[in-house]
XYZ file of C-alpha atoms in Angstrom:
114
model
C -33.602 -36.930 -0.546
C -33.022 -39.041 -3.623
C -29.873 -38.978 -5.728
C -30.196 -40.180 -9.305
C -26.955 -40.990 -11.116
C -26.893 -40.739 -14.906
C -23.685 -42.111 -16.436
C -22.495 -42.771 -19.960
C -19.918 -41.780 -22.510
C -19.847 -38.619 -24.576
C -22.846 -38.522 -26.912
C -24.586 -41.419 -25.134
C -27.752 -39.474 -24.346
C -27.185 -38.405 -20.720
C -28.524 -34.915 -21.367
C -31.601 -36.306 -23.117
C -32.323 -38.622 -20.176
C -31.865 -35.756 -17.694
C -34.273 -33.566 -19.681
C -36.891 -36.335 -19.724
C -36.530 -36.892 -15.982
C -36.791 -33.141 -15.348
C -39.965 -32.987 -17.454
C -41.462 -35.934 -15.558
C -40.568 -34.274 -12.238
C -41.845 -30.817 -13.195
C -42.958 -28.975 -10.079
C -40.738 -31.053 -7.801
C -37.700 -29.782 -5.900
C -34.892 -30.973 -8.221
C -31.274 -29.948 -8.856
C -28.976 -31.152 -11.630
C -25.286 -31.402 -10.788
C -22.896 -32.104 -13.679
C -19.916 -34.191 -12.617
C -17.759 -31.967 -14.873
C -18.159 -29.204 -12.281
C -15.972 -31.268 -9.979
C -12.837 -31.646 -12.074
C -9.822 -31.095 -9.822
C -8.526 -27.586 -9.233
C -5.399 -27.569 -11.386
C -4.239 -24.028 -10.711
C -0.789 -25.356 -9.826
C -0.308 -26.706 -13.382
C 0.612 -24.811 -16.515
C -1.905 -24.608 -19.349
C 0.151 -27.131 -21.354
C 0.128 -29.538 -18.399
C -3.639 -29.112 -17.970
C -4.214 -29.972 -21.630
C -2.444 -33.318 -21.094
C -4.747 -34.462 -18.272
C -6.921 -37.479 -19.008
C -10.308 -35.999 -18.082
C -11.959 -39.389 -18.667
C -10.121 -40.930 -15.686
C -11.557 -41.035 -12.150
C -8.438 -39.264 -10.809
C -9.446 -36.135 -12.764
C -12.296 -35.481 -10.302
C -12.376 -33.949 -6.835
C -14.455 -36.759 -5.361
C -13.933 -35.470 -1.807
C -15.524 -32.114 -2.644
C -18.370 -33.744 -4.569
C -19.051 -36.161 -1.687
C -18.909 -33.323 0.823
C -21.356 -31.277 -1.231
C -23.796 -34.178 -1.534
C -23.630 -34.738 2.232
C -24.207 -31.009 2.836
C -27.270 -31.029 0.579
C -28.548 -34.163 2.302
C -28.226 -32.446 5.689
C -30.126 -29.368 4.468
C -27.213 -27.021 3.687
C -26.787 -25.069 0.453
C -23.556 -25.539 -1.500
C -21.352 -23.448 -3.777
C -21.017 -25.758 -6.788
C -17.863 -25.029 -8.762
C -18.108 -23.946 -12.376
C -15.566 -25.582 -14.644
C -14.157 -23.396 -17.416
C -13.282 -25.577 -20.413
C -11.314 -22.736 -22.036
C -8.740 -22.535 -19.231
C -9.073 -26.220 -18.238
C -9.739 -25.265 -14.632
C -12.423 -24.218 -12.200
C -13.518 -20.622 -12.262
C -12.075 -18.771 -9.268
C -14.766 -16.091 -9.087
C -17.896 -17.927 -10.212
C -19.952 -20.693 -8.651
C -23.575 -21.779 -8.542
C -25.545 -21.861 -5.316
C -27.467 -25.117 -5.075
C -30.148 -25.186 -2.417
C -31.180 -28.385 -0.647
C -33.878 -30.211 -2.575
C -35.751 -33.490 -2.667
C -34.074 -34.922 -5.762
C -30.546 -34.481 -7.078
C -29.572 -35.659 -10.536
C -25.829 -36.219 -10.793
C -24.757 -36.704 -14.411
C -21.390 -37.408 -15.957
C -19.276 -39.957 -17.742
C -18.008 -41.496 -14.477
C -20.895 -40.733 -12.144
C -21.254 -44.378 -11.175
C -17.531 -45.190 -11.088
């Protein structure tokens, strides 16, 4: 399994690069995992407190869960990738995406390589 990290600031072209890679890898077993899906679960905070979080800081991410999920995929296990809801500034409690093991994972986000 290969993991490709695409990093860069907002508006830097990450999505464009991912689309070009996906087109070049058409027919291959590929999954795209946005780093934004792994913002911390902030259920314990009020909405006002959640709005004050610096989402551009490495501490805003649940790196343990992301690492665990990548290891699971590497070992052939499917994962339940969280879905981040930007309206409530938190992960969705009821929704998630099932990501099956694949040959190539593209991890994209502003701090993917941090």
